[in-house]
């Protein structure tokens, strides 16, 4: 088995000489996502999901140990990630492949079908639909950069003996079979206590593997040529004329999305009252210099991640305005609040009493004007029962369990008074019910004996049903008959 291990070492040495990627390992999926995010921020790139297995990231899932294959090392890896030999057996759980956002166009077939269907509809109807003039149909340039992440499950209790590790030798086939039998038997006996560890191996590509778009640190400088003065003057005049024709914000930008921290800052500034693109660009530039890159230089302005375009800024401001419109607020309210905060900060630093007196008078006039325009909410007075309920709720909130609330302690006398008031109210309600019942019974008797002298009720003891019978009819000469009403 030494020849296989020697072959594996040669492959690893060839890969190390190539240096086209780096391999890192982590214990949790959160650390993996954090590593990928840092890599994207450092290189000003963006990766999207290409493929992800079903059980990737599911640490509670256990693969089929009986039928599955147990590995000890992996040269290039079943999932594209090399795994070193450390004597601990493991099984592959799943993989996650991320591709560059300017890589292969996976929806190319759907786009072609859509264009064919659009042309057919245009020919049938004879009407040309509206379409935008695009200088570039797609941002895809078939960049080959990919990130491979493999999820494995190790069995540390069935590690190979240290003697084999000392001589740098691989286990034989017989040793592998015995180890697999032990793993299967221990899993069947102690499935709940079976020890297993989840590990994630990440293969990050080198920035040089990107193709067709700039990456941070790999942007080539423009070459310098020896040009005569006459030609240089003509070229400069042409460039100046082109610059005059260009509109604002037409500088080259990369295609990656804007950083989430920059987006959040734009939302906050919009709510604080920033309403123009120029003010937003200045504030974002200051934020990137001071907070995101306080110790080093920020990336060039061509990278869209930290330097959003005017359209990005307008979209962010529009989104915040829509949210505020749904909330029933406006940007003017936030602007006024921001001005008030700035005034308070500057007033603390002033010392002249004459200026402060003048400012107080002006602020008093502004305060009265605002107070007259703002509607005063009406105070609704509730009943005594509502007041008692509110008092009880406040007492419960400020009970012994709450740290901030006031601890209310009632004496025995107060409890006795409350109990007495409750008993008196209950007795009063019972007396009212009895009086109502007596009045209803008296009214029923009055109606029965005085208003209907020709009708009476007969209670049948067998069926206990009420039947109303009339003895006489309204017309004379008609024989008496029983009339049953429901």
CSV table of C-alpha atoms in Angstrom, one decimal:
chain,number,residue,atom,x,y,z
A,1,UNK,CA,0.0,0.0,0.0
A,2,UNK,CA,3.0,2.3,0.1
A,3,UNK,CA,2.8,2.9,-3.6
A,4,UNK,CA,-0.7,4.4,-3.3
A,5,UNK,CA,0.4,6.7,-0.5
A,6,UNK,CA,3.5,7.8,-2.5
A,7,UNK,CA,1.3,8.6,-5.5
A,8,UNK,CA,-1.0,10.6,-3.2
A,9,UNK,CA,2.0,12.6,-1.9
A,10,UNK,CA,3.1,13.3,-5.4
A,11,UNK,CA,-0.3,14.6,-6.3
A,12,UNK,CA,-0.3,16.8,-3.2
A,13,UNK,CA,3.1,18.2,-4.1
A,14,UNK,CA,2.0,19.0,-7.6
A,15,UNK,CA,-1.1,20.8,-6.3
A,16,UNK,CA,1.1,22.7,-3.8
A,17,UNK,CA,3.4,23.8,-6.6
A,18,UNK,CA,0.4,24.9,-8.6
A,19,UNK,CA,-1.0,27.0,-5.7
A,20,UNK,CA,-4.3,27.5,-7.5
A,21,UNK,CA,-6.3,27.1,-4.2
A,22,UNK,CA,-6.1,26.9,-0.4
A,23,UNK,CA,-7.8,24.4,1.8
A,24,UNK,CA,-9.2,25.3,5.3
A,25,UNK,CA,-11.2,23.2,7.7
A,26,UNK,CA,-13.8,24.3,10.3
A,27,UNK,CA,-16.1,22.7,12.8
A,28,UNK,CA,-19.3,24.6,12.3
A,29,UNK,CA,-21.2,25.9,9.2
A,30,UNK,CA,-21.3,29.4,10.7
A,31,UNK,CA,-17.5,29.6,10.6
A,32,UNK,CA,-17.6,28.4,7.0
A,33,UNK,CA,-20.1,31.2,6.0
A,34,UNK,CA,-18.0,33.7,7.8
A,35,UNK,CA,-14.8,32.5,6.0
A,36,UNK,CA,-16.5,32.8,2.6
A,37,UNK,CA,-17.8,36.3,3.4
A,38,UNK,CA,-14.3,37.5,4.5
A,39,UNK,CA,-12.8,36.0,1.3
A,40,UNK,CA,-15.4,37.9,-0.8
A,41,UNK,CA,-14.7,41.2,1.0
A,42,UNK,CA,-10.9,40.8,0.7
A,43,UNK,CA,-11.0,40.1,-3.0
A,44,UNK,CA,-14.0,42.2,-4.0
A,45,UNK,CA,-15.7,39.2,-5.6
A,46,UNK,CA,-19.2,37.6,-5.2
A,47,UNK,CA,-20.1,33.9,-5.4
A,48,UNK,CA,-23.5,32.4,-5.9
A,49,UNK,CA,-24.9,28.9,-5.2
A,50,UNK,CA,-24.3,26.4,-8.0
A,51,UNK,CA,-25.1,23.1,-6.3
A,52,UNK,CA,-25.9,21.9,-2.8
A,53,UNK,CA,-26.6,18.4,-1.5
A,54,UNK,CA,-29.7,17.6,0.5
A,55,UNK,CA,-28.0,16.7,3.8
A,56,UNK,CA,-25.2,19.3,3.6
A,57,UNK,CA,-25.0,21.1,7.0
A,58,UNK,CA,-27.3,18.6,8.8
A,59,UNK,CA,-25.1,17.5,11.7
A,60,UNK,CA,-27.8,15.2,13.1
A,61,UNK,CA,-27.9,13.1,9.9
A,62,UNK,CA,-25.9,9.9,9.9
A,63,UNK,CA,-25.1,8.3,6.5
A,64,UNK,CA,-25.7,4.7,5.7
A,65,UNK,CA,-22.6,3.1,7.4
A,66,UNK,CA,-23.3,-0.5,6.3
A,67,UNK,CA,-23.5,0.2,2.6
A,68,UNK,CA,-21.5,3.5,2.4
A,69,UNK,CA,-17.8,3.7,1.9
A,70,UNK,CA,-15.5,4.7,4.7
A,71,UNK,CA,-12.5,6.9,3.7
A,72,UNK,CA,-9.2,7.7,5.4
A,73,UNK,CA,-7.8,10.3,3.1
A,74,UNK,CA,-8.8,12.0,-0.2
A,75,UNK,CA,-6.4,13.2,-2.9
A,76,UNK,CA,-8.5,15.6,-4.9
A,77,UNK,CA,-11.6,14.6,-2.9
A,78,UNK,CA,-14.9,13.1,-4.0
A,79,UNK,CA,-16.3,16.6,-3.7
A,80,UNK,CA,-13.3,18.5,-5.1
A,81,UNK,CA,-11.5,19.1,-1.8
A,82,UNK,CA,-8.3,17.3,-0.8
A,83,UNK,CA,-8.4,15.8,2.8
A,84,UNK,CA,-5.2,14.8,4.5
A,85,UNK,CA,-4.6,11.4,6.2
A,86,UNK,CA,-4.7,11.6,10.0
A,87,UNK,CA,-5.8,8.0,10.8
A,88,UNK,CA,-9.4,8.9,11.6
A,89,UNK,CA,-12.0,7.2,9.3
A,90,UNK,CA,-14.8,9.4,7.9
A,91,UNK,CA,-17.7,9.4,5.5
A,92,UNK,CA,-18.9,12.1,3.0
A,93,UNK,CA,-22.2,13.7,4.0
A,94,UNK,CA,-22.6,16.3,1.2
A,95,UNK,CA,-21.1,19.2,-0.6
A,96,UNK,CA,-21.8,22.8,-1.5
A,97,UNK,CA,-20.4,24.4,-4.7
A,98,UNK,CA,-20.3,28.1,-5.1
A,99,UNK,CA,-19.5,29.7,-8.5
A,100,UNK,CA,-18.4,33.2,-9.4
A,101,UNK,CA,-21.4,35.4,-10.3
A,102,UNK,CA,-19.8,36.1,-13.6
A,103,UNK,CA,-19.2,32.5,-14.4
A,104,UNK,CA,-21.2,30.1,-16.5
A,105,UNK,CA,-24.7,31.2,-17.6
A,106,UNK,CA,-26.9,28.4,-16.4
A,107,UNK,CA,-30.1,29.9,-17.8
A,108,UNK,CA,-28.8,30.3,-21.4
A,109,UNK,CA,-31.2,27.8,-22.8
A,110,UNK,CA,-34.2,29.5,-21.2
A,111,UNK,CA,-33.1,32.9,-22.5
A,112,UNK,CA,-32.8,31.6,-26.0
A,113,UNK,CA,-36.3,30.1,-25.9
A,114,UNK,CA,-37.7,33.3,-24.5
A,115,UNK,CA,-36.1,35.3,-27.4
A,116,UNK,CA,-37.5,32.9,-30.0
A,117,UNK,CA,-41.0,33.1,-28.4
A,118,UNK,CA,-40.8,36.9,-28.3
A,119,UNK,CA,-39.8,37.1,-32.0
A,120,UNK,CA,-42.7,34.7,-33.0
A,121,UNK,CA,-45.2,36.8,-31.1
A,122,UNK,CA,-43.9,39.9,-32.8
A,123,UNK,CA,-44.2,38.4,-36.2
A,124,UNK,CA,-47.8,37.2,-35.5
A,125,UNK,CA,-49.0,40.4,-34.1
A,126,UNK,CA,-47.0,42.8,-36.2
A,127,UNK,CA,-46.4,45.1,-33.3
A,128,UNK,CA,-42.8,45.7,-32.0
A,129,UNK,CA,-42.8,45.6,-28.2
A,130,UNK,CA,-40.9,48.1,-26.1
A,131,UNK,CA,-37.4,47.1,-25.2
A,132,UNK,CA,-34.4,48.7,-23.6
A,133,UNK,CA,-31.1,49.3,-25.5
A,134,UNK,CA,-28.5,47.3,-23.7
A,135,UNK,CA,-24.8,47.7,-24.4
A,136,UNK,CA,-24.1,44.3,-22.7
A,137,UNK,CA,-26.7,41.5,-22.9
A,138,UNK,CA,-25.3,39.6,-19.9
A,139,UNK,CA,-22.6,40.0,-17.3
A,140,UNK,CA,-21.6,36.3,-17.6
A,141,UNK,CA,-18.0,35.9,-18.9
A,142,UNK,CA,-17.5,32.1,-18.1
A,143,UNK,CA,-15.2,32.8,-15.1
A,144,UNK,CA,-13.9,29.4,-13.9
A,145,UNK,CA,-13.5,30.3,-10.2
A,146,UNK,CA,-15.4,28.1,-7.8
A,147,UNK,CA,-15.5,27.4,-4.1
A,148,UNK,CA,-15.9,23.8,-3.0
A,149,UNK,CA,-17.1,23.0,0.5
A,150,UNK,CA,-17.4,19.3,1.6
A,151,UNK,CA,-19.1,18.1,4.8
A,152,UNK,CA,-17.6,14.9,6.3
A,153,UNK,CA,-18.4,12.9,9.5
A,154,UNK,CA,-15.5,11.5,11.4
A,155,UNK,CA,-15.4,8.6,13.9
A,156,UNK,CA,-12.6,9.5,16.4
A,157,UNK,CA,-13.1,6.4,18.6
A,158,UNK,CA,-12.0,4.1,15.7
A,159,UNK,CA,-8.7,5.9,14.9
A,160,UNK,CA,-5.8,3.9,13.5
A,161,UNK,CA,-3.0,2.9,15.9
A,162,UNK,CA,-0.2,5.4,16.5
A,163,UNK,CA,2.3,2.9,15.2
A,164,UNK,CA,1.1,3.2,11.7
A,165,UNK,CA,1.0,7.0,12.0
A,166,UNK,CA,4.6,7.0,13.3
A,167,UNK,CA,6.0,5.2,10.2
A,168,UNK,CA,3.7,7.2,7.9
A,169,UNK,CA,1.9,4.2,6.5
A,170,UNK,CA,-1.6,3.6,5.3
A,171,UNK,CA,-3.9,0.9,6.7
A,172,UNK,CA,-4.2,-2.3,4.8
A,173,UNK,CA,-7.5,-3.6,3.3
A,174,UNK,CA,-7.9,-6.1,6.1
A,175,UNK,CA,-7.5,-3.4,8.7
A,176,UNK,CA,-10.1,-1.3,6.9
A,177,UNK,CA,-12.6,-4.2,6.9
A,178,UNK,CA,-12.1,-4.8,10.6
A,179,UNK,CA,-12.5,-1.1,11.3
A,180,UNK,CA,-15.7,-0.9,9.3
A,181,UNK,CA,-17.2,-4.0,11.2
A,182,UNK,CA,-16.4,-2.3,14.5
A,183,UNK,CA,-18.0,0.9,13.4
A,184,UNK,CA,-21.2,-0.8,12.2
A,185,UNK,CA,-21.5,-3.0,15.3
A,186,UNK,CA,-20.9,-0.1,17.7
A,187,UNK,CA,-23.5,2.1,15.8
A,188,UNK,CA,-26.1,-0.7,16.1
A,189,UNK,CA,-25.5,-1.2,19.8
A,190,UNK,CA,-25.1,2.4,20.9
A,191,UNK,CA,-26.8,4.4,18.3
A,192,UNK,CA,-27.8,7.2,20.8
A,193,UNK,CA,-24.3,7.3,22.3
A,194,UNK,CA,-22.4,6.9,19.0
A,195,UNK,CA,-19.5,9.4,18.9
A,196,UNK,CA,-19.2,11.4,15.6
A,197,UNK,CA,-17.8,14.7,14.6
A,198,UNK,CA,-18.8,17.0,11.8
A,199,UNK,CA,-16.0,18.8,9.9
A,200,UNK,CA,-16.1,21.2,6.9
A,201,UNK,CA,-13.3,21.5,4.4
A,202,UNK,CA,-13.3,24.6,2.3
A,203,UNK,CA,-11.4,25.0,-1.0
A,204,UNK,CA,-10.8,28.7,-1.8
A,205,UNK,CA,-9.6,29.6,-5.3
A,206,UNK,CA,-6.6,31.9,-5.8
A,207,UNK,CA,-7.6,35.3,-7.2
A,208,UNK,CA,-5.6,34.6,-10.3
A,209,UNK,CA,-8.1,31.9,-11.3
A,210,UNK,CA,-10.8,34.6,-12.0
A,211,UNK,CA,-11.2,35.4,-15.7
A,212,UNK,CA,-12.8,38.2,-17.7
A,213,UNK,CA,-13.3,40.7,-14.8
A,214,UNK,CA,-11.1,42.6,-12.4
A,215,UNK,CA,-10.2,41.3,-8.9
A,216,UNK,CA,-8.7,43.3,-6.1
A,217,UNK,CA,-4.9,43.3,-6.3
A,218,UNK,CA,-4.8,42.0,-9.9
A,219,UNK,CA,-5.9,45.0,-11.9
A,220,UNK,CA,-3.3,45.7,-14.4
A,221,UNK,CA,-2.1,49.3,-14.8
A,222,UNK,CA,-2.5,51.0,-18.1
A,223,UNK,CA,0.8,50.8,-20.2
A,224,UNK,CA,2.7,53.9,-21.0
A,225,UNK,CA,3.9,54.6,-24.5
A,226,UNK,CA,6.2,57.3,-26.0
A,227,UNK,CA,3.8,59.5,-28.0
A,228,UNK,CA,4.8,62.6,-29.9
A,229,UNK,CA,3.5,66.0,-28.6
A,230,UNK,CA,1.3,66.7,-31.7
A,231,UNK,CA,-0.5,63.3,-31.4
A,232,UNK,CA,-0.8,63.7,-27.7
A,233,UNK,CA,-2.5,67.1,-28.1
A,234,UNK,CA,-5.0,65.7,-30.6
A,235,UNK,CA,-5.7,62.7,-28.3
A,236,UNK,CA,-6.2,64.9,-25.3
A,237,UNK,CA,-8.6,67.1,-27.2
A,238,UNK,CA,-10.7,64.1,-28.3
A,239,UNK,CA,-10.7,62.8,-24.8
A,240,UNK,CA,-11.9,66.1,-23.4
A,241,UNK,CA,-14.7,66.3,-26.0
A,242,UNK,CA,-15.8,62.7,-25.0
A,243,UNK,CA,-15.8,63.6,-21.3
A,244,UNK,CA,-18.0,66.6,-21.9
A,245,UNK,CA,-20.6,64.4,-23.7
A,246,UNK,CA,-20.5,61.8,-20.9
A,247,UNK,CA,-23.1,62.3,-18.2
A,248,UNK,CA,-22.4,62.1,-14.5
A,249,UNK,CA,-22.0,58.7,-12.9
A,250,UNK,CA,-20.8,56.9,-16.1
A,251,UNK,CA,-17.6,55.7,-14.6
A,252,UNK,CA,-16.7,52.0,-14.9
A,253,UNK,CA,-17.9,49.8,-12.1
A,254,UNK,CA,-17.6,46.1,-11.4
A,255,UNK,CA,-20.7,44.0,-11.4
A,256,UNK,CA,-20.6,42.6,-7.8
A,257,UNK,CA,-23.5,43.7,-5.5
A,258,UNK,CA,-23.0,46.4,-2.9
A,259,UNK,CA,-21.8,45.4,0.6
A,260,UNK,CA,-24.5,44.8,3.2
A,261,UNK,CA,-22.9,47.2,5.6
A,262,UNK,CA,-22.8,50.0,3.0
A,263,UNK,CA,-26.5,49.3,2.2
A,264,UNK,CA,-27.5,49.5,5.8
A,265,UNK,CA,-25.6,52.8,6.2
A,266,UNK,CA,-27.4,54.2,3.2
A,267,UNK,CA,-30.8,53.2,4.7
A,268,UNK,CA,-29.8,54.9,8.0
A,269,UNK,CA,-28.7,58.1,6.3
A,270,UNK,CA,-31.9,58.3,4.2
A,271,UNK,CA,-33.9,58.1,7.4
A,272,UNK,CA,-31.8,60.8,8.9
A,273,UNK,CA,-32.6,63.2,6.1
A,274,UNK,CA,-30.0,62.8,3.4
A,275,UNK,CA,-31.9,63.3,0.1
A,276,UNK,CA,-29.3,63.9,-2.6
A,277,UNK,CA,-27.0,61.5,-4.4
A,278,UNK,CA,-23.9,63.8,-3.9
A,279,UNK,CA,-24.4,64.0,-0.1
A,280,UNK,CA,-24.9,60.3,0.1
A,281,UNK,CA,-21.7,59.6,-1.9
A,282,UNK,CA,-19.7,61.9,0.4
A,283,UNK,CA,-21.1,60.2,3.5
A,284,UNK,CA,-20.5,56.7,2.2
A,285,UNK,CA,-16.9,57.6,1.2
A,286,UNK,CA,-16.3,58.9,4.8
A,287,UNK,CA,-17.9,55.7,6.3
A,288,UNK,CA,-15.7,53.4,4.2
A,289,UNK,CA,-12.5,55.3,5.1
A,290,UNK,CA,-13.2,55.7,8.8
A,291,UNK,CA,-15.1,52.6,9.8
A,292,UNK,CA,-14.6,49.8,7.3
A,293,UNK,CA,-10.9,50.5,6.5
A,294,UNK,CA,-9.6,52.6,9.5
A,295,UNK,CA,-6.0,51.2,9.3
A,296,UNK,CA,-5.5,50.7,5.6
A,297,UNK,CA,-6.4,52.2,2.2
A,298,UNK,CA,-9.8,51.3,0.8
A,299,UNK,CA,-10.2,49.6,-2.6
A,300,UNK,CA,-10.3,51.7,-5.7
A,301,UNK,CA,-13.5,53.5,-6.7
A,302,UNK,CA,-14.1,51.1,-9.6
A,303,UNK,CA,-15.2,48.3,-7.2
A,304,UNK,CA,-18.9,48.6,-6.7
A,305,UNK,CA,-18.9,46.7,-3.4
A,306,UNK,CA,-17.7,49.8,-1.5
A,307,UNK,CA,-18.5,52.5,-4.0
A,308,UNK,CA,-22.2,52.2,-5.1
A,309,UNK,CA,-23.3,53.8,-8.3
A,310,UNK,CA,-25.9,56.7,-8.4
A,311,UNK,CA,-28.6,54.2,-9.5
A,312,UNK,CA,-27.8,52.0,-6.4
A,313,UNK,CA,-28.1,55.0,-4.2
A,314,UNK,CA,-31.4,56.1,-5.8
A,315,UNK,CA,-32.8,52.6,-5.4
A,316,UNK,CA,-31.9,52.4,-1.7
A,317,UNK,CA,-33.5,55.8,-1.1
A,318,UNK,CA,-36.6,54.8,-2.9
A,319,UNK,CA,-36.9,51.6,-0.9
A,320,UNK,CA,-36.7,53.6,2.4
A,321,UNK,CA,-39.2,56.1,1.2
A,322,UNK,CA,-41.7,53.3,0.3
A,323,UNK,CA,-41.2,51.7,3.8
A,324,UNK,CA,-41.8,55.1,5.5
A,325,UNK,CA,-44.9,55.7,3.4
A,326,UNK,CA,-46.3,52.4,4.6
A,327,UNK,CA,-45.5,53.4,8.2
A,328,UNK,CA,-47.3,56.7,7.7
A,329,UNK,CA,-44.1,58.9,8.0
A,330,UNK,CA,-42.1,61.2,5.8
A,331,UNK,CA,-38.5,62.1,5.4
A,332,UNK,CA,-39.2,65.7,6.4
A,333,UNK,CA,-39.9,64.5,10.0
A,334,UNK,CA,-36.5,62.8,10.2
A,335,UNK,CA,-34.8,65.9,8.7
A,336,UNK,CA,-36.4,68.2,11.4
A,337,UNK,CA,-35.5,65.7,14.1
A,338,UNK,CA,-31.9,65.6,12.8
A,339,UNK,CA,-31.7,69.4,12.8
A,340,UNK,CA,-32.9,69.5,16.4
A,341,UNK,CA,-30.3,67.0,17.5
A,342,UNK,CA,-27.5,69.1,15.8
A,343,UNK,CA,-28.8,72.3,17.4
A,344,UNK,CA,-28.7,70.6,20.9
A,345,UNK,CA,-25.1,69.5,20.2
A,346,UNK,CA,-24.0,73.0,19.2
A,347,UNK,CA,-25.8,74.8,22.0
A,348,UNK,CA,-23.9,72.9,24.6
A,349,UNK,CA,-20.6,74.2,23.2
A,350,UNK,CA,-21.7,77.9,23.1
A,351,UNK,CA,-20.9,80.2,26.2
A,352,UNK,CA,-22.2,83.7,25.2
A,353,UNK,CA,-25.3,84.6,27.3
A,354,UNK,CA,-26.6,87.2,24.9
A,355,UNK,CA,-26.7,84.8,22.0
A,356,UNK,CA,-28.3,82.1,24.1
A,357,UNK,CA,-31.1,84.6,25.2
A,358,UNK,CA,-31.8,85.4,21.6
A,359,UNK,CA,-31.8,81.8,20.7
A,360,UNK,CA,-34.2,81.0,23.5
A,361,UNK,CA,-36.7,83.5,22.3
A,362,UNK,CA,-36.5,82.2,18.7
A,363,UNK,CA,-36.9,78.6,19.9
A,364,UNK,CA,-39.8,79.6,22.1
A,365,UNK,CA,-41.6,81.1,19.0
A,366,UNK,CA,-40.8,77.9,17.0
A,367,UNK,CA,-42.1,75.8,19.9
A,368,UNK,CA,-45.4,77.7,20.2
A,369,UNK,CA,-45.9,77.5,16.4
A,370,UNK,CA,-45.3,73.7,16.4
A,371,UNK,CA,-47.5,73.2,19.4
A,372,UNK,CA,-50.4,75.0,17.8
A,373,UNK,CA,-50.1,73.0,14.6
A,374,UNK,CA,-49.7,69.5,16.3
A,375,UNK,CA,-53.1,68.1,17.3
A,376,UNK,CA,-53.4,67.3,21.0
A,377,UNK,CA,-54.7,63.8,21.6
A,378,UNK,CA,-57.9,63.5,23.5
A,379,UNK,CA,-57.8,61.9,26.9
A,380,UNK,CA,-60.4,59.2,27.4
A,381,UNK,CA,-61.5,58.6,30.9
A,382,UNK,CA,-62.5,55.0,31.7
A,383,UNK,CA,-64.7,53.6,34.4
A,384,UNK,CA,-63.7,52.7,37.9
A,385,UNK,CA,-63.4,49.0,37.0
A,386,UNK,CA,-60.9,49.9,34.2
A,387,UNK,CA,-58.9,51.9,36.7
A,388,UNK,CA,-58.9,49.0,39.1
A,389,UNK,CA,-57.8,46.6,36.3
A,390,UNK,CA,-55.0,49.0,35.3
A,391,UNK,CA,-53.8,49.2,38.9
A,392,UNK,CA,-53.8,45.4,39.3
A,393,UNK,CA,-51.8,45.1,36.0
A,394,UNK,CA,-49.3,47.6,37.2
A,395,UNK,CA,-49.0,45.8,40.5
A,396,UNK,CA,-48.4,42.5,38.7
A,397,UNK,CA,-45.8,44.1,36.4
A,398,UNK,CA,-44.0,45.6,39.4
A,399,UNK,CA,-44.0,42.4,41.3
A,400,UNK,CA,-41.1,40.7,43.1
A,401,UNK,CA,-39.9,39.1,39.9
A,402,UNK,CA,-39.3,42.5,38.1
A,403,UNK,CA,-36.0,44.2,38.8
A,404,UNK,CA,-36.9,47.7,37.6
A,405,UNK,CA,-40.5,48.0,38.7
A,406,UNK,CA,-41.5,49.2,42.1
A,407,UNK,CA,-42.1,46.4,44.6
A,408,UNK,CA,-45.7,46.8,45.9
A,409,UNK,CA,-46.3,45.4,49.4
A,410,UNK,CA,-49.8,45.4,50.6
A,411,UNK,CA,-50.7,45.2,54.3
A,412,UNK,CA,-53.2,42.9,55.8
A,413,UNK,CA,-55.6,45.8,56.4
A,414,UNK,CA,-55.6,46.7,52.7
A,415,UNK,CA,-56.3,43.1,51.7
A,416,UNK,CA,-59.1,42.9,54.2
A,417,UNK,CA,-60.7,46.1,52.8
A,418,UNK,CA,-60.4,44.9,49.3
A,419,UNK,CA,-62.0,41.5,50.2
A,420,UNK,CA,-64.8,43.3,52.0
A,421,UNK,CA,-65.6,45.6,49.0
A,422,UNK,CA,-65.7,42.6,46.7
A,423,UNK,CA,-68.1,40.8,49.0
A,424,UNK,CA,-70.4,43.8,49.3
A,425,UNK,CA,-70.5,44.3,45.5
A,426,UNK,CA,-71.3,40.6,45.0
A,427,UNK,CA,-74.2,40.8,47.6
A,428,UNK,CA,-75.5,43.9,45.8
A,429,UNK,CA,-75.5,42.2,42.4
A,430,UNK,CA,-77.4,39.2,43.9
A,431,UNK,CA,-80.1,41.4,45.4
A,432,UNK,CA,-80.5,43.2,42.1
A,433,UNK,CA,-81.0,39.8,40.4
A,434,UNK,CA,-83.6,38.7,42.9
A,435,UNK,CA,-85.5,42.0,42.5
A,436,UNK,CA,-85.5,41.6,38.7
A,437,UNK,CA,-86.9,38.0,39.0
A,438,UNK,CA,-89.7,39.1,41.4
A,439,UNK,CA,-90.7,42.0,39.1
A,440,UNK,CA,-90.8,39.7,36.0
A,441,UNK,CA,-93.0,37.1,37.8
A,442,UNK,CA,-95.4,39.9,38.9
A,443,UNK,CA,-95.6,41.2,35.4
A,444,UNK,CA,-96.3,37.8,34.0
A,445,UNK,CA,-99.1,37.2,36.5
A,446,UNK,CA,-100.7,40.5,35.6
A,447,UNK,CA,-100.6,39.8,31.9
A,448,UNK,CA,-102.0,36.3,32.4
A,449,UNK,CA,-105.1,37.2,34.5
A,450,UNK,CA,-106.1,40.6,33.1
A,451,UNK,CA,-105.1,40.8,29.5
A,452,UNK,CA,-106.0,37.3,28.3
A,453,UNK,CA,-109.1,36.2,30.2
A,454,UNK,CA,-110.1,33.6,27.5
A,455,UNK,CA,-106.8,31.8,27.4
A,456,UNK,CA,-105.0,29.5,29.8
A,457,UNK,CA,-102.1,27.1,29.9
A,458,UNK,CA,-102.5,23.4,30.6
A,459,UNK,CA,-99.4,21.4,31.6
A,460,UNK,CA,-99.5,17.9,30.6
A,461,UNK,CA,-97.9,15.8,33.4
A,462,UNK,CA,-97.0,12.9,31.1
A,463,UNK,CA,-95.1,15.0,28.4
A,464,UNK,CA,-94.4,18.2,30.3
A,465,UNK,CA,-95.3,20.3,27.3
A,466,UNK,CA,-97.0,23.6,27.1
A,467,UNK,CA,-100.1,23.7,25.0
A,468,UNK,CA,-102.4,26.7,24.5
A,469,UNK,CA,-106.1,25.9,24.0
A,470,UNK,CA,-108.8,28.3,23.1
A,471,UNK,CA,-112.4,27.5,24.3
A,472,UNK,CA,-114.4,29.9,22.3
A,473,UNK,CA,-114.0,31.4,18.8
A,474,UNK,CA,-114.4,34.9,17.7
A,475,UNK,CA,-117.3,34.2,15.3
A,476,UNK,CA,-120.7,33.1,16.7
A,477,UNK,CA,-122.3,29.9,15.5
A,478,UNK,CA,-119.0,28.1,14.8
A,479,UNK,CA,-118.5,24.9,16.9
A,480,UNK,CA,-115.8,24.9,19.5
A,481,UNK,CA,-112.4,23.3,18.5
A,482,UNK,CA,-109.0,22.8,19.8
A,483,UNK,CA,-106.4,25.1,18.3
A,484,UNK,CA,-102.8,24.2,19.0
A,485,UNK,CA,-100.1,26.9,18.5
A,486,UNK,CA,-96.5,26.1,18.4
